[in-house]
Short mmCIF file of C-alpha atoms in Angstrom, two decimals:
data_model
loop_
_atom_site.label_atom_id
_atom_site.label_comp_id
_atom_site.label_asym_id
_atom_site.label_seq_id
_atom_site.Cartn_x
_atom_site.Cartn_y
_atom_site.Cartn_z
CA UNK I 1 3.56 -18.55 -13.61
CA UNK I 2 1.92 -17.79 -16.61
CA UNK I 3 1.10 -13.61 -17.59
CA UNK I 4 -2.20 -14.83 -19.41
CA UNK I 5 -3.70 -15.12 -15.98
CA UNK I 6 -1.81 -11.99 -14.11
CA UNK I 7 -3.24 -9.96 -17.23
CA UNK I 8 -6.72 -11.53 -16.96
CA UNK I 9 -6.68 -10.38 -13.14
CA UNK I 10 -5.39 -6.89 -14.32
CA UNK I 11 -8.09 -6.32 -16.70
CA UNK I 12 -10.79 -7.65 -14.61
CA UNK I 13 -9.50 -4.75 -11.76
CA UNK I 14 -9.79 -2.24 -14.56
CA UNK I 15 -13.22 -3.08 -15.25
CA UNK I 16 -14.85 -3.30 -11.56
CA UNK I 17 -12.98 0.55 -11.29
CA UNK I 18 -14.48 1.54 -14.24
CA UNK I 19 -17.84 1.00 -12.21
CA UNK I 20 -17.38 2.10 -9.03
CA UNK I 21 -15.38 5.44 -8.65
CA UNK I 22 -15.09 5.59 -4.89
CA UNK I 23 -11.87 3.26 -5.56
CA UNK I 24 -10.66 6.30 -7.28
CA UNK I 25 -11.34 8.76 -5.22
CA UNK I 26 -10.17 6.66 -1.94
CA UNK I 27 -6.68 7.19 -4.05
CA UNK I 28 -7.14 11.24 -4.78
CA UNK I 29 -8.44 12.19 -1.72
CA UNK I 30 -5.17 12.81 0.32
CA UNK I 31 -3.03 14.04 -2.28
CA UNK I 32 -6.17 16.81 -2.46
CA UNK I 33 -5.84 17.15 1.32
CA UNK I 34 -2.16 17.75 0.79
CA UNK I 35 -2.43 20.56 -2.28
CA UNK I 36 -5.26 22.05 -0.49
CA UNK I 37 -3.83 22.53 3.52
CA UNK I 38 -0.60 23.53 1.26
CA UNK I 39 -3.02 26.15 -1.04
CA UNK I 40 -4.15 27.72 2.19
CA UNK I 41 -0.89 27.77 4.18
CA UNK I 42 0.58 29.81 0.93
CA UNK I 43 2.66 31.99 3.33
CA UNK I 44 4.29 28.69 4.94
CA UNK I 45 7.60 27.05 5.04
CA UNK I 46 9.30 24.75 3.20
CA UNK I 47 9.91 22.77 6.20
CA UNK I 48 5.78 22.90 7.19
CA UNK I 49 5.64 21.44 3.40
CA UNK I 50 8.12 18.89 3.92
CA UNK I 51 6.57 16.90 6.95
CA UNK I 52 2.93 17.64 6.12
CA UNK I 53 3.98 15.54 2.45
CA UNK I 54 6.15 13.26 4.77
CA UNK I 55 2.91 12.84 6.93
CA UNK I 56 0.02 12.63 4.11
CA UNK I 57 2.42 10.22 1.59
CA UNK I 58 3.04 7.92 4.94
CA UNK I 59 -0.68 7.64 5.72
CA UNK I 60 -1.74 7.01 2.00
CA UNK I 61 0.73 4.35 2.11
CA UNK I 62 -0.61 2.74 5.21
CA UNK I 63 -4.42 3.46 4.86
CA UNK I 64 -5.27 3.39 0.96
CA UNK I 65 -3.51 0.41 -0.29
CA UNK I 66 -4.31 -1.70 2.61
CA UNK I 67 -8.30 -0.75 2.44
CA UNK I 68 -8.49 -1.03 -1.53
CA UNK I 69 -6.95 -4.83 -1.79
CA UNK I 70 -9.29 -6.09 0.93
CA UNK I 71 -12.14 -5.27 -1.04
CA UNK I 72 -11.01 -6.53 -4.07
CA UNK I 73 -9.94 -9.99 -2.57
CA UNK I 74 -13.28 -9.84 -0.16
CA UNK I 75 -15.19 -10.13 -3.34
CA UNK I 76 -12.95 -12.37 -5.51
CA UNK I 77 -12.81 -14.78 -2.47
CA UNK I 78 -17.06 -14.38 -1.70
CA UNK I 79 -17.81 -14.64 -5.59
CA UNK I 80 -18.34 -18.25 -6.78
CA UNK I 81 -18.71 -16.32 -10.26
CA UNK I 82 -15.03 -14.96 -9.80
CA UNK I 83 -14.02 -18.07 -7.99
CA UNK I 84 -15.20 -20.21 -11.50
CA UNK I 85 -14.06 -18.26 -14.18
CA UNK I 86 -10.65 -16.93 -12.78
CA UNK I 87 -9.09 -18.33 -9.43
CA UNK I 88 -9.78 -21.81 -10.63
CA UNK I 89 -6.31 -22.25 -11.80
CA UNK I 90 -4.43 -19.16 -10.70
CA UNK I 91 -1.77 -19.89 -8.34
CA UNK I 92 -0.98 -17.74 -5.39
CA UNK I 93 2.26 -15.06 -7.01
CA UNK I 94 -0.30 -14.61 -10.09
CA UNK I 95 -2.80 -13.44 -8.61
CA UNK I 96 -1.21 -11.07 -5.90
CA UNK I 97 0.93 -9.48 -9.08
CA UNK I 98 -2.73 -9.56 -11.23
CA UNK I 99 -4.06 -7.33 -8.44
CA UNK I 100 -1.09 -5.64 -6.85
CA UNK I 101 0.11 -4.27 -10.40
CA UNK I 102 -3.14 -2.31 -10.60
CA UNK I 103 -3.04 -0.75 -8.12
CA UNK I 104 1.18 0.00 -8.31
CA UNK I 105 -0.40 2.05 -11.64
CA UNK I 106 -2.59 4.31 -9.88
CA UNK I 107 -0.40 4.55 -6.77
CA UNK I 108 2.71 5.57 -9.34
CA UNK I 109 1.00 9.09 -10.47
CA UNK I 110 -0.43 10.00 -7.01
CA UNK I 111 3.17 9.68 -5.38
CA UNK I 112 4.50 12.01 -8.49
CA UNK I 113 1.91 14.34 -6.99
CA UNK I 114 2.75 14.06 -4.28
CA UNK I 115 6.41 14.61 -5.32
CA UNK I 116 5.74 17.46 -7.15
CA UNK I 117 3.82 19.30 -4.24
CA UNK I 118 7.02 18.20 -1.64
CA UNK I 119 8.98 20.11 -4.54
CA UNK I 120 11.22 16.89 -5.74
CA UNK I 121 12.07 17.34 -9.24
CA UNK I 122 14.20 15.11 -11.67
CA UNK I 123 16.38 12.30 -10.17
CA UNK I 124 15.26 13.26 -6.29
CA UNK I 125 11.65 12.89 -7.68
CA UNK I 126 11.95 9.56 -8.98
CA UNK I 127 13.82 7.95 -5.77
CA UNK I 128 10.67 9.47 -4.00
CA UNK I 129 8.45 7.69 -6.39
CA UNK I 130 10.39 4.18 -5.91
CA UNK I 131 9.92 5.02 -1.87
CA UNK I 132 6.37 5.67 -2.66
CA UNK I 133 5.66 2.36 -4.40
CA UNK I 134 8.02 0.25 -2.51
CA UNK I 135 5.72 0.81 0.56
CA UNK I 136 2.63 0.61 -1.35
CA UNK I 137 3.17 -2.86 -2.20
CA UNK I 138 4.24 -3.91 0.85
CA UNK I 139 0.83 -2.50 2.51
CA UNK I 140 -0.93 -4.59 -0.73
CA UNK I 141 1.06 -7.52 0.68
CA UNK I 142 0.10 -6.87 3.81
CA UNK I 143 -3.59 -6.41 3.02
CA UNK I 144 -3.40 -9.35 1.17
CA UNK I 145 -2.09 -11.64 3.49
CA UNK I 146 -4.91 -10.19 6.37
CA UNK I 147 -7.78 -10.58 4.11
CA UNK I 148 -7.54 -13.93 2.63
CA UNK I 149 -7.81 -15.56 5.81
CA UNK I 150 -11.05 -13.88 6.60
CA UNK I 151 -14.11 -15.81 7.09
CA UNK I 152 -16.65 -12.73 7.67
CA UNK I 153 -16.19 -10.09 5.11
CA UNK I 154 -18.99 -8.23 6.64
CA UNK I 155 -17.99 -8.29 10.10
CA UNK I 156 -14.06 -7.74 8.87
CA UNK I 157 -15.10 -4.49 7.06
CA UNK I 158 -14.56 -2.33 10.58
CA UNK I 159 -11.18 -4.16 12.04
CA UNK I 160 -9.58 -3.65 8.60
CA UNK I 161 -10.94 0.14 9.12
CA UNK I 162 -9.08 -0.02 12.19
CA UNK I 163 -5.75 -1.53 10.97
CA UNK I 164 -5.70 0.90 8.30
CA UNK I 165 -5.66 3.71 10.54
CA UNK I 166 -3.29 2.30 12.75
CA UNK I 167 -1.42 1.51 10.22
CA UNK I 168 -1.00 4.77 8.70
CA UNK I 169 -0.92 7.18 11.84
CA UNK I 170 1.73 4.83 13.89
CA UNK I 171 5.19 6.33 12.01
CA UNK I 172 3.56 10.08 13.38
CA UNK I 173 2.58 9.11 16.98
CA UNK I 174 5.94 7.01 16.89
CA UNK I 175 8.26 10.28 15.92
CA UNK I 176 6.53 12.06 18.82
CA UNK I 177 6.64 9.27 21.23
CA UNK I 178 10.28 7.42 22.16
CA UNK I 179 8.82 4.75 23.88
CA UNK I 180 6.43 3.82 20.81
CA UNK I 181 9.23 4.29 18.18
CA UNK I 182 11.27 1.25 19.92
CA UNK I 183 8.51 -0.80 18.51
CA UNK I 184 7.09 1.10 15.85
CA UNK I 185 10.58 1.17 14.01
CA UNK I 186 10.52 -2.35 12.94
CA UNK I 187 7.59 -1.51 11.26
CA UNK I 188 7.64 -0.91 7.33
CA UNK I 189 6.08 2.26 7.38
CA UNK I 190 7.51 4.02 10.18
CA UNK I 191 10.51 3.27 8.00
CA UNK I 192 8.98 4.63 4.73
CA UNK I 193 8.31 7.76 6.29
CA UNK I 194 11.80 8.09 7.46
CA UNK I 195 13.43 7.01 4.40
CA UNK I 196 11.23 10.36 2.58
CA UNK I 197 12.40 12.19 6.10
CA UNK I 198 16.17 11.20 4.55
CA UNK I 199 15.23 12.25 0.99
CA UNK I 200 13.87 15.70 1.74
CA UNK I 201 17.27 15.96 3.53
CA UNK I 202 19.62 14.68 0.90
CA UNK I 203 20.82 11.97 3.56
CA UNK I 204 21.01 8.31 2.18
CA UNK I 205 23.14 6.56 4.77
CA UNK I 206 20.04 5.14 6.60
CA UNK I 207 18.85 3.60 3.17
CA UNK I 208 20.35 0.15 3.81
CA UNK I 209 19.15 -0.20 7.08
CA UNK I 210 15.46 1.11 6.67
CA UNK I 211 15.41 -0.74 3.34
CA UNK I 212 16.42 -4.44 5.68
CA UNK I 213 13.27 -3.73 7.77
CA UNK I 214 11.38 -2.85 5.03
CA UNK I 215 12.66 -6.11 2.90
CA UNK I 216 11.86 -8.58 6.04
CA UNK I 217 8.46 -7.03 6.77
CA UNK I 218 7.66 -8.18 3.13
CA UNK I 219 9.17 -10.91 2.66
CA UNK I 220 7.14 -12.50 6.08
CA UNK I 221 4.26 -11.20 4.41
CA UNK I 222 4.57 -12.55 1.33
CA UNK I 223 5.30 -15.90 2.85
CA UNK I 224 2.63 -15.47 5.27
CA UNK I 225 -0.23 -14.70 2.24
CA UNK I 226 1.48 -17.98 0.30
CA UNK I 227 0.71 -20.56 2.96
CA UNK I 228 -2.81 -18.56 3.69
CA UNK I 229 -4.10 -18.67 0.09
CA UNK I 230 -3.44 -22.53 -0.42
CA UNK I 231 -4.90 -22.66 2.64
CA UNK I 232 -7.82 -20.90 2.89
CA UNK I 233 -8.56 -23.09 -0.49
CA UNK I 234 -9.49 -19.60 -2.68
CA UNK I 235 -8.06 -21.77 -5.47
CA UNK I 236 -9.25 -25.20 -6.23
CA UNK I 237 -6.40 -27.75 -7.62
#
């Protein structure tokens, strides 16, 4: 693993941002939604302020993420340009980190927004940020490991849509729905929503038990994006 190429990955995502600013945006937009419901709900509780951050953090976790790396690797993967000059030689862990990292940097200041609008402040703050970017790379895993298989990145566009969504909603529909939540709580971010659930309420005694699910959905993700990239052939050896 060499950080020449992870860097030359980096700073090629800074770039393509730099000219297209509906990435950005797809990464303010619910923190906005948050600050403004919270704006015009003044009056409210804490509690009303606690699960509508629990519920906006969860589905920025699932949704953003998720969308954002599928449209960086549908155009890596589609551009013989790209293909040439950088993926040539990169092996599969340098170029997830070359395009995971930049996206951990933008994720990293909207969860301390988000933070600071749930009210978390000094050490409670930063275990909300860790929760916040542990699940965000798991969904850039995750997003990863879908999209590098794909052999239509038109026609993939609208499922991806879809699995976002799903993605993002499931840990609400699950916490309202028993039957759903026997299934939906071996997923990662019905977990990640819980674990914040746990921080808001200064209980940590779930941590090492959310944090196994969490650890095994990535690690079969990262395994599962490995044997996809070498297969799908986005590198040429």
């Amino acid at each position: 693993m060499k950080l020449r190429r992870i860097f030359a990955i980096f700073k090629k995502q800074i770039l393509d941002t730099s000219q297209n600013t509906g990435v950005i945006f797809s990464f303010v937009v619910f923190p906005l939604m948050t600050l403004m419901f919270v704006l015009l709900n003044s009056n409210s509780s804490e509690i009303y302020r606690m699960h509508l951050v629990m519920s906006m953090s969860t589905i920025f976790i699932g949704m953003t993420p998720f969308t954002t790396i599928n449209g960086i690797i549908r155009e890596d993967k589609f551009s013989n340009v790209t293909r040439m000059l950088i993926l040539s030689t990169v092996k599969p862990l340098e170029y997830l980190l070359g395009v995971t990292l930049y996206i951990m940097a933008i994720s990293s200041v909207i969860a301390i927004v988000f933070g600071v609008i749930g009210g978390f402040t000094g050490i409670s703050l930063l275990w909300y940020v860790l929760a916040i970017m542990l699940g965000t790379f798991t969904s850039l895993v995750f997003g990863s490991m879908f999209t590098i298989q794909t052999k239509n990145p038109s026609g993939a566009a609208a499922v991806v849509s879809l699995i976002a969504i799903f993605n993002g909603i499931i840990p609400t529909f699950a916490s309202n729905s028993p039957a759903l939540m026997k299934v939906a709580r071996f997923w990662y971010t019905t977990q990640i929503k819980d674990l914040i659930g746990d921080m808001f309420d200064c209980y940590y005694g779930n941590i090492p038990y959310r944090l196994l699910i969490i650890g095994t959905n990535l690690a079969v993700f990262i395994v599962l994006f490995t044997v996809l990239f070498k297969k799908n052939r986005i590198i040429v050896k």
